[in-house]
PDB file of C-alpha atoms and ligand atoms in Angstrom:
ATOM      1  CA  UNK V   1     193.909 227.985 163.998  1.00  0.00           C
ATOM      2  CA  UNK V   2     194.246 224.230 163.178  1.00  0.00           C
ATOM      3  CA  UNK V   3     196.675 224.355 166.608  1.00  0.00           C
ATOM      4  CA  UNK V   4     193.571 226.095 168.759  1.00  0.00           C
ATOM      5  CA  UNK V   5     191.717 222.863 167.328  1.00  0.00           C
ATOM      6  CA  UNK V   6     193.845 220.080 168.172  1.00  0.00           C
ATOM      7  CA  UNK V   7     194.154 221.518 171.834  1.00  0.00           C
ATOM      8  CA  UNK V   8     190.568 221.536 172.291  1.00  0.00           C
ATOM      9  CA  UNK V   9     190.720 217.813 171.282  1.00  0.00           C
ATOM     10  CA  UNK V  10     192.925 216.793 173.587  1.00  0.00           C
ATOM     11  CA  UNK V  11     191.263 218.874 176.438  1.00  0.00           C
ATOM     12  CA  UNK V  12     187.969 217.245 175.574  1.00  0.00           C
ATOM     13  CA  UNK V  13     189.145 213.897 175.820  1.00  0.00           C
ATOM     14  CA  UNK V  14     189.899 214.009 179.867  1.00  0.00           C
ATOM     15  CA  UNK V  15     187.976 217.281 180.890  1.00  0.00           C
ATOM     16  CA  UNK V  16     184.957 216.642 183.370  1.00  0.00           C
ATOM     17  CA  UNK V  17     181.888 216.609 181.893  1.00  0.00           C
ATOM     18  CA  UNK V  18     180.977 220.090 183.032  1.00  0.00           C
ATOM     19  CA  UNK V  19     183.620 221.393 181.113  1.00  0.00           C
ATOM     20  CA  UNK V  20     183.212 218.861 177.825  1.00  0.00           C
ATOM     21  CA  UNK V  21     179.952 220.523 177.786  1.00  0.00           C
ATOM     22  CA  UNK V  22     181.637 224.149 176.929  1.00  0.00           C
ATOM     23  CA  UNK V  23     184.512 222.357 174.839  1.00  0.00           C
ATOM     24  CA  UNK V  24     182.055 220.824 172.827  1.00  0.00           C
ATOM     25  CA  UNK V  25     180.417 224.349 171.865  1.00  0.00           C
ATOM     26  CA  UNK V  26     183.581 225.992 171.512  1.00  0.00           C
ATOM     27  CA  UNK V  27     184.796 222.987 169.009  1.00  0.00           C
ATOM     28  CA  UNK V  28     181.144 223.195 167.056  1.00  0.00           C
ATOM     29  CA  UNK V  29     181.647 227.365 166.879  1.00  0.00           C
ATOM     30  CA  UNK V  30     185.299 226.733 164.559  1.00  0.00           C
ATOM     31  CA  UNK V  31     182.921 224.852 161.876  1.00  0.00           C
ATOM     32  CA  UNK V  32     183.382 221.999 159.314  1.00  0.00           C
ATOM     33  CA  UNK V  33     186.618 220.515 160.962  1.00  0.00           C
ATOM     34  CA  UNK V  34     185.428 221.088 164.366  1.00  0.00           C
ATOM     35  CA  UNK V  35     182.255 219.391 163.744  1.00  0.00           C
ATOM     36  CA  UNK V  36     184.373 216.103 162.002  1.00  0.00           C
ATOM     37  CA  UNK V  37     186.031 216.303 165.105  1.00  0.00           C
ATOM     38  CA  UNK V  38     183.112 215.806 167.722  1.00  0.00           C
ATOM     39  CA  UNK V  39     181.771 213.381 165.216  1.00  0.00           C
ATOM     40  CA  UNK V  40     184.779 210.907 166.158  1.00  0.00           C
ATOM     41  CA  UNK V  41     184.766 211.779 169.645  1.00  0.00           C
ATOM     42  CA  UNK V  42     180.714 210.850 169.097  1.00  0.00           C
ATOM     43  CA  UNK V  43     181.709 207.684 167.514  1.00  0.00           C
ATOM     44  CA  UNK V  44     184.563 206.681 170.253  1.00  0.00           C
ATOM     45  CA  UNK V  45     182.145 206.908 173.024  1.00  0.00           C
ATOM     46  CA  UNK V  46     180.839 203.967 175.034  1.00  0.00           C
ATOM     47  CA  UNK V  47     177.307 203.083 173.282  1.00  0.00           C
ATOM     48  CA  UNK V  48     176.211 201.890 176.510  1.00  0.00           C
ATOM     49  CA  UNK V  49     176.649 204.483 178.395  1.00  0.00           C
ATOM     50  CA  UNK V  50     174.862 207.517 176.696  1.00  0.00           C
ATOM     51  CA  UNK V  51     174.327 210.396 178.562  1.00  0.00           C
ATOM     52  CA  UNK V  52     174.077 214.340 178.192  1.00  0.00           C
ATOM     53  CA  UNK V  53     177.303 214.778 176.122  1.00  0.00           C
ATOM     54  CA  UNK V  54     176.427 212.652 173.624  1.00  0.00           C
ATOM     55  CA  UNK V  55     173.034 214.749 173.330  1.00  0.00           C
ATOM     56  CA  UNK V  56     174.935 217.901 173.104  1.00  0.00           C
ATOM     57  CA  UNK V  57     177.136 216.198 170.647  1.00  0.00           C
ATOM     58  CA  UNK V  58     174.016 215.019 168.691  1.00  0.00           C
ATOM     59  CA  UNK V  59     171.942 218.324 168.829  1.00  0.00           C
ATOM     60  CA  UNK V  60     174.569 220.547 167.594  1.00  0.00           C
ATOM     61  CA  UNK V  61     175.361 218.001 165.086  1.00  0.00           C
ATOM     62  CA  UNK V  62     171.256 217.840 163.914  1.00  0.00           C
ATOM     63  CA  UNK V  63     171.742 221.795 163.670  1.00  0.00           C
ATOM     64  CA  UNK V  64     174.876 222.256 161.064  1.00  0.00           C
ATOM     65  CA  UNK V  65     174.176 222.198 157.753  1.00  0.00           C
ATOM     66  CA  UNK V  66     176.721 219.617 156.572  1.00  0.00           C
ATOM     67  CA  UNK V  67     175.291 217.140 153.954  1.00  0.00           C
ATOM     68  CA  UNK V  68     177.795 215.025 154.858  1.00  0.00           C
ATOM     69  CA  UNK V  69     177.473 215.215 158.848  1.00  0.00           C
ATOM     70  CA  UNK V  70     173.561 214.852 157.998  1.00  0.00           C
ATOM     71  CA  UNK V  71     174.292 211.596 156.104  1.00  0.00           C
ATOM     72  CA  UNK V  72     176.626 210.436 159.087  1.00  0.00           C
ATOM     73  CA  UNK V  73     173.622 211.068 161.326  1.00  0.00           C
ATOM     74  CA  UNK V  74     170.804 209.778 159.101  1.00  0.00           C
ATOM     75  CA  UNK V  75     172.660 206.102 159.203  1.00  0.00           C
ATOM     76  CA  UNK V  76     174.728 206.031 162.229  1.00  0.00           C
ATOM     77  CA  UNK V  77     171.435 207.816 164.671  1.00  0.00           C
ATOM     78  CA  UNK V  78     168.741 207.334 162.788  1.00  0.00           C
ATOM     79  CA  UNK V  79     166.431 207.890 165.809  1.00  0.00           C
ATOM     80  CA  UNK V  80     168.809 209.837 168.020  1.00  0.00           C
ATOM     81  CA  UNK V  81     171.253 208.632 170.606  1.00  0.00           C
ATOM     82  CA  UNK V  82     168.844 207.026 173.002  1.00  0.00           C
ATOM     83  CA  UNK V  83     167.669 203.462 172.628  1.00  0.00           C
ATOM     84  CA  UNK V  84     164.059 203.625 172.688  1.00  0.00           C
ATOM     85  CA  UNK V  85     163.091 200.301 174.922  1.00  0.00           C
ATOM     86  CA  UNK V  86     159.597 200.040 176.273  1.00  0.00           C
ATOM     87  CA  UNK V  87     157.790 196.813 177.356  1.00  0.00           C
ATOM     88  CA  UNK V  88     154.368 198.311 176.244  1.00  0.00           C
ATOM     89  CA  UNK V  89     155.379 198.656 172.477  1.00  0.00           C
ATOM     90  CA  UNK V  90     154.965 202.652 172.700  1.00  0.00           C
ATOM     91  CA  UNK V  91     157.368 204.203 169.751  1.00  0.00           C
ATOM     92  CA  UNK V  92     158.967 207.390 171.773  1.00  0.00           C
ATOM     93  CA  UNK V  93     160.965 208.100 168.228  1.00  0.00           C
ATOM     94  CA  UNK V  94     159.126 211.771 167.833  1.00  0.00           C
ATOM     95  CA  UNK V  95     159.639 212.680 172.049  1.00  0.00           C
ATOM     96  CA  UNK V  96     163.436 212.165 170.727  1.00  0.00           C
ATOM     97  CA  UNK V  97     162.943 213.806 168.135  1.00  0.00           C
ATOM     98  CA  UNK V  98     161.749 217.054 169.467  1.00  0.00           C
ATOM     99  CA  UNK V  99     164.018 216.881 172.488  1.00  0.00           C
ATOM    100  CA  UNK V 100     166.917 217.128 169.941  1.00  0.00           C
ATOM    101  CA  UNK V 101     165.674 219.834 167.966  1.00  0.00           C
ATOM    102  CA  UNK V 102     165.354 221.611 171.448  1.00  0.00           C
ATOM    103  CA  UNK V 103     161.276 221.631 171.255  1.00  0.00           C
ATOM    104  CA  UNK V 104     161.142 221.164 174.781  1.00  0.00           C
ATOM    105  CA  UNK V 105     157.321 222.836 174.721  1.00  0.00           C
ATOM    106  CA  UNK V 106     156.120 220.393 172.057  1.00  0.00           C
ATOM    107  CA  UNK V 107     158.305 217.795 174.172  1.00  0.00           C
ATOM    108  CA  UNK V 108     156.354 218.150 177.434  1.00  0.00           C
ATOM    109  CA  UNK V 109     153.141 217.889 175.693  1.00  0.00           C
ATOM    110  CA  UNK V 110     154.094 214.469 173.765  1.00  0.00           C
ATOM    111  CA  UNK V 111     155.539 212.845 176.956  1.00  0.00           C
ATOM    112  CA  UNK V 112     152.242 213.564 178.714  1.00  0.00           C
ATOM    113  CA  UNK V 113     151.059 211.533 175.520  1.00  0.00           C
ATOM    114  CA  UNK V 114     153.185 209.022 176.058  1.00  0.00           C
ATOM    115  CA  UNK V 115     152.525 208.354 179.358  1.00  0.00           C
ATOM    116  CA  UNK V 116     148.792 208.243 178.835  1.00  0.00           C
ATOM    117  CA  UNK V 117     149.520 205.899 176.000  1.00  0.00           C
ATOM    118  CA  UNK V 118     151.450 204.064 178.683  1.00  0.00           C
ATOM    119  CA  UNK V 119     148.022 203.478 180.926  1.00  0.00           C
ATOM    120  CA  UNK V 120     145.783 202.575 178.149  1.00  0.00           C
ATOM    121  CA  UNK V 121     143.294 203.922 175.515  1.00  0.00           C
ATOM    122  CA  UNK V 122     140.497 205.384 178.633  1.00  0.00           C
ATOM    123  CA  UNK V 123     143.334 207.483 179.952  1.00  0.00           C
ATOM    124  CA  UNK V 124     144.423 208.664 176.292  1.00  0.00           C
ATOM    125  CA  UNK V 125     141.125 209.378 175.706  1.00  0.00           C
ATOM    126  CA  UNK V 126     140.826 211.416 178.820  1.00  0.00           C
ATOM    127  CA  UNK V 127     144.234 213.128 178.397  1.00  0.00           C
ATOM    128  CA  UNK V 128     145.161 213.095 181.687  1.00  0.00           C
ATOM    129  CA  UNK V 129     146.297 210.410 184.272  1.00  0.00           C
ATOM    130  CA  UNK V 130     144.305 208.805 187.422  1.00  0.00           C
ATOM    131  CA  UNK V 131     147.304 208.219 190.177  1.00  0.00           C
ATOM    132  CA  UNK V 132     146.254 204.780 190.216  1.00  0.00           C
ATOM    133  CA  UNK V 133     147.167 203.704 186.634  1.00  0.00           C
ATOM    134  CA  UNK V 134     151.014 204.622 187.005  1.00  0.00           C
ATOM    135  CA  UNK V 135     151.716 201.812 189.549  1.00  0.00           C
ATOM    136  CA  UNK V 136     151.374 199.370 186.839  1.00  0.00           C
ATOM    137  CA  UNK V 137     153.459 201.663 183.929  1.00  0.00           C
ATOM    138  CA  UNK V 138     157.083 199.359 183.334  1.00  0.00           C
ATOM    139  CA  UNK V 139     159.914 200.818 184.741  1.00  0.00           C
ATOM    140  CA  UNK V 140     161.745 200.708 181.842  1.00  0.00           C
ATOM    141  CA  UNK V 141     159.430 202.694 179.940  1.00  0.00           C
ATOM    142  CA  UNK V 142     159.641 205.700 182.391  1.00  0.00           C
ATOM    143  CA  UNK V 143     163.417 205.481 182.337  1.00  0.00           C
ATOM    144  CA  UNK V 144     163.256 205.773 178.629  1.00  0.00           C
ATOM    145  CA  UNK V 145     161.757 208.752 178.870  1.00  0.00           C
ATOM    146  CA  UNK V 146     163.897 210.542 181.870  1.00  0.00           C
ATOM    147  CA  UNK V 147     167.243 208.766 179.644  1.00  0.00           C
ATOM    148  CA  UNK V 148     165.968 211.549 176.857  1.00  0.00           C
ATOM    149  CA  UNK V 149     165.154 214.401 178.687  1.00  0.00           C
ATOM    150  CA  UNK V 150     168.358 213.671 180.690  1.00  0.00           C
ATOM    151  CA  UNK V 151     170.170 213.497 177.471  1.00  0.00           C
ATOM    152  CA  UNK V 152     169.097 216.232 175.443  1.00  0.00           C
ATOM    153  CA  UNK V 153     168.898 218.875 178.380  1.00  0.00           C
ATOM    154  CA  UNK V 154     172.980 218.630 179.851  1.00  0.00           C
ATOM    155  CA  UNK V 155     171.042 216.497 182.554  1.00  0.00           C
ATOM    156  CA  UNK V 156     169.153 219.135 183.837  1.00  0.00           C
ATOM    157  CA  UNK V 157     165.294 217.909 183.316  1.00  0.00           C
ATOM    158  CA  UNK V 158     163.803 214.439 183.877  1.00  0.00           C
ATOM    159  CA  UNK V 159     161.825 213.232 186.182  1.00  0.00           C
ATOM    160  CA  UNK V 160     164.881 211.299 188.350  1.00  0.00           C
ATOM    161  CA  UNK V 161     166.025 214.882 188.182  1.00  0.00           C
ATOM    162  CA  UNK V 162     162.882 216.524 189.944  1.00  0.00           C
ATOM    163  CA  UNK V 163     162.753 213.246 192.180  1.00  0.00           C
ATOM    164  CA  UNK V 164     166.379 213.869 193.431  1.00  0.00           C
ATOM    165  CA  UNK V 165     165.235 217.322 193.982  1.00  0.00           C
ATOM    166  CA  UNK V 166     162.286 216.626 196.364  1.00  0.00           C
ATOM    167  CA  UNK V 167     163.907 214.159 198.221  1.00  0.00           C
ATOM    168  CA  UNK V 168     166.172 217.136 199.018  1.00  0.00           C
ATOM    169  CA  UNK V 169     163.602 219.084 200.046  1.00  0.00           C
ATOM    170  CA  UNK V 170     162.813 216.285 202.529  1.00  0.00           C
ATOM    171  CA  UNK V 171     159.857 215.560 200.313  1.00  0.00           C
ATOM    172  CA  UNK V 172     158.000 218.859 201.305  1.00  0.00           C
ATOM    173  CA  UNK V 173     156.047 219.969 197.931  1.00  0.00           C
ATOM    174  CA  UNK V 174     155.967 223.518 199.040  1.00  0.00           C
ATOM    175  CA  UNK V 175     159.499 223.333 199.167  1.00  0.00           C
ATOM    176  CA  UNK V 176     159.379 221.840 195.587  1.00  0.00           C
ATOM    177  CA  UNK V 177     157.484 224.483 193.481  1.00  0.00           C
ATOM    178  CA  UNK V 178     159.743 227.594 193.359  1.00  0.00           C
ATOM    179  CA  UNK V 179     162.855 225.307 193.536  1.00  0.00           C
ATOM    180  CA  UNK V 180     161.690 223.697 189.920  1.00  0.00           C
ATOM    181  CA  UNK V 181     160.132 227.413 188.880  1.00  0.00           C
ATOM    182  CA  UNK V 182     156.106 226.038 189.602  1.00  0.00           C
ATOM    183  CA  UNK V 183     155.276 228.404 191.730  1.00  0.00           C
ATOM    184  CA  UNK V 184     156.533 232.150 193.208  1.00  0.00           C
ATOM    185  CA  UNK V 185     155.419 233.154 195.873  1.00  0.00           C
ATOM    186  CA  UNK V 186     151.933 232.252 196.315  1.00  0.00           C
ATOM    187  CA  UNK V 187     151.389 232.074 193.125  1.00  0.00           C
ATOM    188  CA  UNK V 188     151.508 229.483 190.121  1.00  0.00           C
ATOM    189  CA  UNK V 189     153.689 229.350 187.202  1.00  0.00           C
ATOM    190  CA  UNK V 190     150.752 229.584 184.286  1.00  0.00           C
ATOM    191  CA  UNK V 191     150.682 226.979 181.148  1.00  0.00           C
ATOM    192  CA  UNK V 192     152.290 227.339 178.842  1.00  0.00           C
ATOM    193  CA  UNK V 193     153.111 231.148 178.697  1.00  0.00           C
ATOM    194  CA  UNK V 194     154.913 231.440 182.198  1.00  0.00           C
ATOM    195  CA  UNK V 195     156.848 228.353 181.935  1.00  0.00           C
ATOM    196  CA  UNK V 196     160.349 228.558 180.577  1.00  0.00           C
ATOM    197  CA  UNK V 197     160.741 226.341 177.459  1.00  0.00           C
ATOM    198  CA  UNK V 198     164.658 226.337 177.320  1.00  0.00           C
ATOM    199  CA  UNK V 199     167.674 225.647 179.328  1.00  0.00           C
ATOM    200  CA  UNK V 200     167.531 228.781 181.306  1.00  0.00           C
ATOM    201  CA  UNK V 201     165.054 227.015 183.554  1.00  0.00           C
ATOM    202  CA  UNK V 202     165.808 225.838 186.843  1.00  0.00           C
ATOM    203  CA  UNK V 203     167.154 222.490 187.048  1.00  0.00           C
ATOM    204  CA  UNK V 204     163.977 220.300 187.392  1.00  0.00           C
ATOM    205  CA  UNK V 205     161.399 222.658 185.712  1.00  0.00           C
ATOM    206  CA  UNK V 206     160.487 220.177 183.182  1.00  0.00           C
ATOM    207  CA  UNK V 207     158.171 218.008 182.469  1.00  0.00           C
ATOM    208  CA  UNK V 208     155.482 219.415 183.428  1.00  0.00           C
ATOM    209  CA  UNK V 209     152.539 217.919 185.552  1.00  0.00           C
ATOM    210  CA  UNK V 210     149.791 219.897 186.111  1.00  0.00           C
ATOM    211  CA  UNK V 211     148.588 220.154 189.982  1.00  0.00           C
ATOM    212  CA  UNK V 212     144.840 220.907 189.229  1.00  0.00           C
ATOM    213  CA  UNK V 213     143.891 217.991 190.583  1.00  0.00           C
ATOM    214  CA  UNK V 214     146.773 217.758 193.184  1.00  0.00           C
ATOM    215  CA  UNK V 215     149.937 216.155 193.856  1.00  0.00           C
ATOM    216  CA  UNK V 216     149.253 212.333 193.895  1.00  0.00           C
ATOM    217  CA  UNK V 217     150.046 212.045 190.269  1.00  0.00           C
ATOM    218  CA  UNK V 218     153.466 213.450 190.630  1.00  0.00           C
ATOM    219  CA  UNK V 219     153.602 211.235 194.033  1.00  0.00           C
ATOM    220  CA  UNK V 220     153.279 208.770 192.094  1.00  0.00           C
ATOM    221  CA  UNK V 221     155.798 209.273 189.479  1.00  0.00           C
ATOM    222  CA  UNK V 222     158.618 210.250 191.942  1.00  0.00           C
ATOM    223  CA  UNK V 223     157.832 207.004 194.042  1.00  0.00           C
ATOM    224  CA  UNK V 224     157.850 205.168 191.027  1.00  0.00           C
ATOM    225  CA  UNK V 225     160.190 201.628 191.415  1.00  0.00           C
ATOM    226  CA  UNK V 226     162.139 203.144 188.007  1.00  0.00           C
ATOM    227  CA  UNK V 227     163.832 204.699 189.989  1.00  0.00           C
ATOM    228  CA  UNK V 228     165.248 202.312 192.495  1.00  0.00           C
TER     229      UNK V 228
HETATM  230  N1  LIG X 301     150.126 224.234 185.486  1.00  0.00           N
HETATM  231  O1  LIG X 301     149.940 225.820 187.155  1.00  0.00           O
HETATM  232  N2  LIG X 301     146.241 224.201 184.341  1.00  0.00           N
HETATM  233  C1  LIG X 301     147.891 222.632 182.341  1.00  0.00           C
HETATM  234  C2  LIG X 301     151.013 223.249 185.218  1.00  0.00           C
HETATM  235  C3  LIG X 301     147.892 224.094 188.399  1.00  0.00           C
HETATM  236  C4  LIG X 301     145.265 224.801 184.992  1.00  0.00           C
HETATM  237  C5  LIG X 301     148.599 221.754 181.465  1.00  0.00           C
HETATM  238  C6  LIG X 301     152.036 223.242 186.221  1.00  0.00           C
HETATM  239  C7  LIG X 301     147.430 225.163 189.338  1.00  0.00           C
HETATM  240  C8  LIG X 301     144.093 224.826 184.142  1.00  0.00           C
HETATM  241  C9  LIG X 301     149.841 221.567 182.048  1.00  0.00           C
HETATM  242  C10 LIG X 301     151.711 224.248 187.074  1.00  0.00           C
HETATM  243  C11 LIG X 301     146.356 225.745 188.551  1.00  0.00           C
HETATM  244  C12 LIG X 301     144.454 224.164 182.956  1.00  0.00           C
HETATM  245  C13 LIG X 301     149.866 222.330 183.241  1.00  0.00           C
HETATM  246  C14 LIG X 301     150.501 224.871 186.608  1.00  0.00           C
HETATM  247  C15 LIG X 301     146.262 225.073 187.288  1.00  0.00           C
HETATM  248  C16 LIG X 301     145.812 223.777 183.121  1.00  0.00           C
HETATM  249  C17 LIG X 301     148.091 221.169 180.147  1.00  0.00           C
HETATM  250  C18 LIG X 301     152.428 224.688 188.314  1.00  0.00           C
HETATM  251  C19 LIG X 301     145.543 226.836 188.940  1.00  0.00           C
HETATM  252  C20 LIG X 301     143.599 223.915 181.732  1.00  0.00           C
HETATM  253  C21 LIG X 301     147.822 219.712 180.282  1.00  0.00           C
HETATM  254  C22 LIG X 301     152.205 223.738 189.418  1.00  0.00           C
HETATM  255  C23 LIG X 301     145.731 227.624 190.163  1.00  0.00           C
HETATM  256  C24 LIG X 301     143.305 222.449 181.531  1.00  0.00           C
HETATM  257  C25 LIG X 301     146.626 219.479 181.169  1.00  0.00           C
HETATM  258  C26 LIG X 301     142.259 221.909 182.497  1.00  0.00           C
HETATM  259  C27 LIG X 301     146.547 223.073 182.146  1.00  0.00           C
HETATM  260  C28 LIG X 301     150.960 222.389 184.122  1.00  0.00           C
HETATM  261  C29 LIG X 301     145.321 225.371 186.307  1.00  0.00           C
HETATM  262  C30 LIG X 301     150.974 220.701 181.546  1.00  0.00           C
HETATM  263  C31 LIG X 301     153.225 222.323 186.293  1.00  0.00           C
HETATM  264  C32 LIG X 301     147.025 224.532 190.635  1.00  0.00           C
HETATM  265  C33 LIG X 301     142.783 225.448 184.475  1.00  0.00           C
HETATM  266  N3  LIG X 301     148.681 222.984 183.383  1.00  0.00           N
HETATM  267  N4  LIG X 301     147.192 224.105 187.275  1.00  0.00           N
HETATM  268  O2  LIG X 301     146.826 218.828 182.220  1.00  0.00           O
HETATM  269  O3  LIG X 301     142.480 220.778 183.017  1.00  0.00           O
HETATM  270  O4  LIG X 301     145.535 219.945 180.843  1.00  0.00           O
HETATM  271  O5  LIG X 301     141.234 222.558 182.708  1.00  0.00           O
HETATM  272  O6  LIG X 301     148.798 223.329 188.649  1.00  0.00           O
END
């Protein structure tokens, strides 16, 4: 009932975020009115502060089939809730993009792009990144990126997420793998089939680096200066 609705609203409005997160679904599951209603709570927000409620705002949004939410969207977001800043002119439009369709697969594999694109046309070429080439990357660029995998996954992937993580694990790698669902046991997580492309993962699975040719790539990304 309308009542049921207007409770919700006022529970959203000072719950913590864990518990937005489940208001928000709850609010998006009554239909039309309750998706006018995140749509103001969307529009309230601080736009300098975005974060993972926004996203979930945003995604389920993207996913009804209002014409008129869609138009609110399409002018308002055009690109998604993220601002897209990199100092290396590299247009991250379609990683947002997929993030907020929930593409997380076809997300991992662009971001890879990305940050090949980031180290310059031998390493795109090459699709895969020497260690070396990430010390010069802009931090800003590599926030970008964690800001919308933050967003659009309730915080759980990123890599400041999988950073905080192995600092945790007093840096210790082996320590790392099953933690983030890379390994069990003794024995790898296989691409792409074994990984899981959803938010039933373990906080940290994603994205992916592959350890073929060991860990001083990902060394390098968690060490990064982005993340201060
Ligand atoms: N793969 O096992 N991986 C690939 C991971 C390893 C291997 C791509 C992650 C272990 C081969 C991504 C893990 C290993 C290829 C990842 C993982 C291995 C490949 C596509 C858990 C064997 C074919 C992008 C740590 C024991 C390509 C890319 C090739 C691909 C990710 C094998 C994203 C997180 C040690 C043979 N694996 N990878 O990099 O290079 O190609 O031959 O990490």
């Amino acid at each position: 009932t309308s009542a049921n609705l207007a409770d919700l609203e006022s529970q959203l409005k000072t719950a913590s975020e864990k518990n937005q997160l489940q208001l928000i679904e709850q609010i998006a599951g009554t239909g039309e009115a309750g998706l006018i209603i995140l749509k103001q709570f969307l529009q309230e927000r601080q736009p300098g502060s975005v974060n993972f409620i926004d996203g979930k705002i945003y995604q389920l949004l993207l996913s009804s089939d209002s014409p008129g939410i869609a138009d609110f969207l399409g002018t308002a977001y055009p690109n998604g809730v993220v601002s897209l800043q990199s100092l290396r002119g590299i247009d991250y439009s379609q990683v947002q993009e997929l993030l907020a369709k929930q593409d997380y697969q076809a997300a991992d594999r662009l971001s890879m792009q990305k940050l090949c694109e980031l180290a310059g046309p031998k390493a795109v070429e090459r699709k895969w990144l020497y260690f070396t080439e990430i010390d010069k990357f802009p931090p800003e660029d590599l926030q970008t990126l964690d800001r919308l995998w933050q967003v659009y996954s309730e915080g759980k992937f990123g890599l400041s997420v999988q950073r905080e993580i192995w600092l945790g694990v007093g840096k210790n790698w082996d320590k790392l793998w099953p933690k983030i669902g890379w390994k069990s046991g003794n024995t790898w997580t296989r691409y792409p089939g074994e990984f899981t492309w959803n938010l039933t993962a373990p906080r940290g699975h994603l994205p992916l680096s592959n350890q073929l040719r060991g860990v001083r790539v990902i060394e390098k990304l968690l060490t990064h200066p982005a993340w201060g």
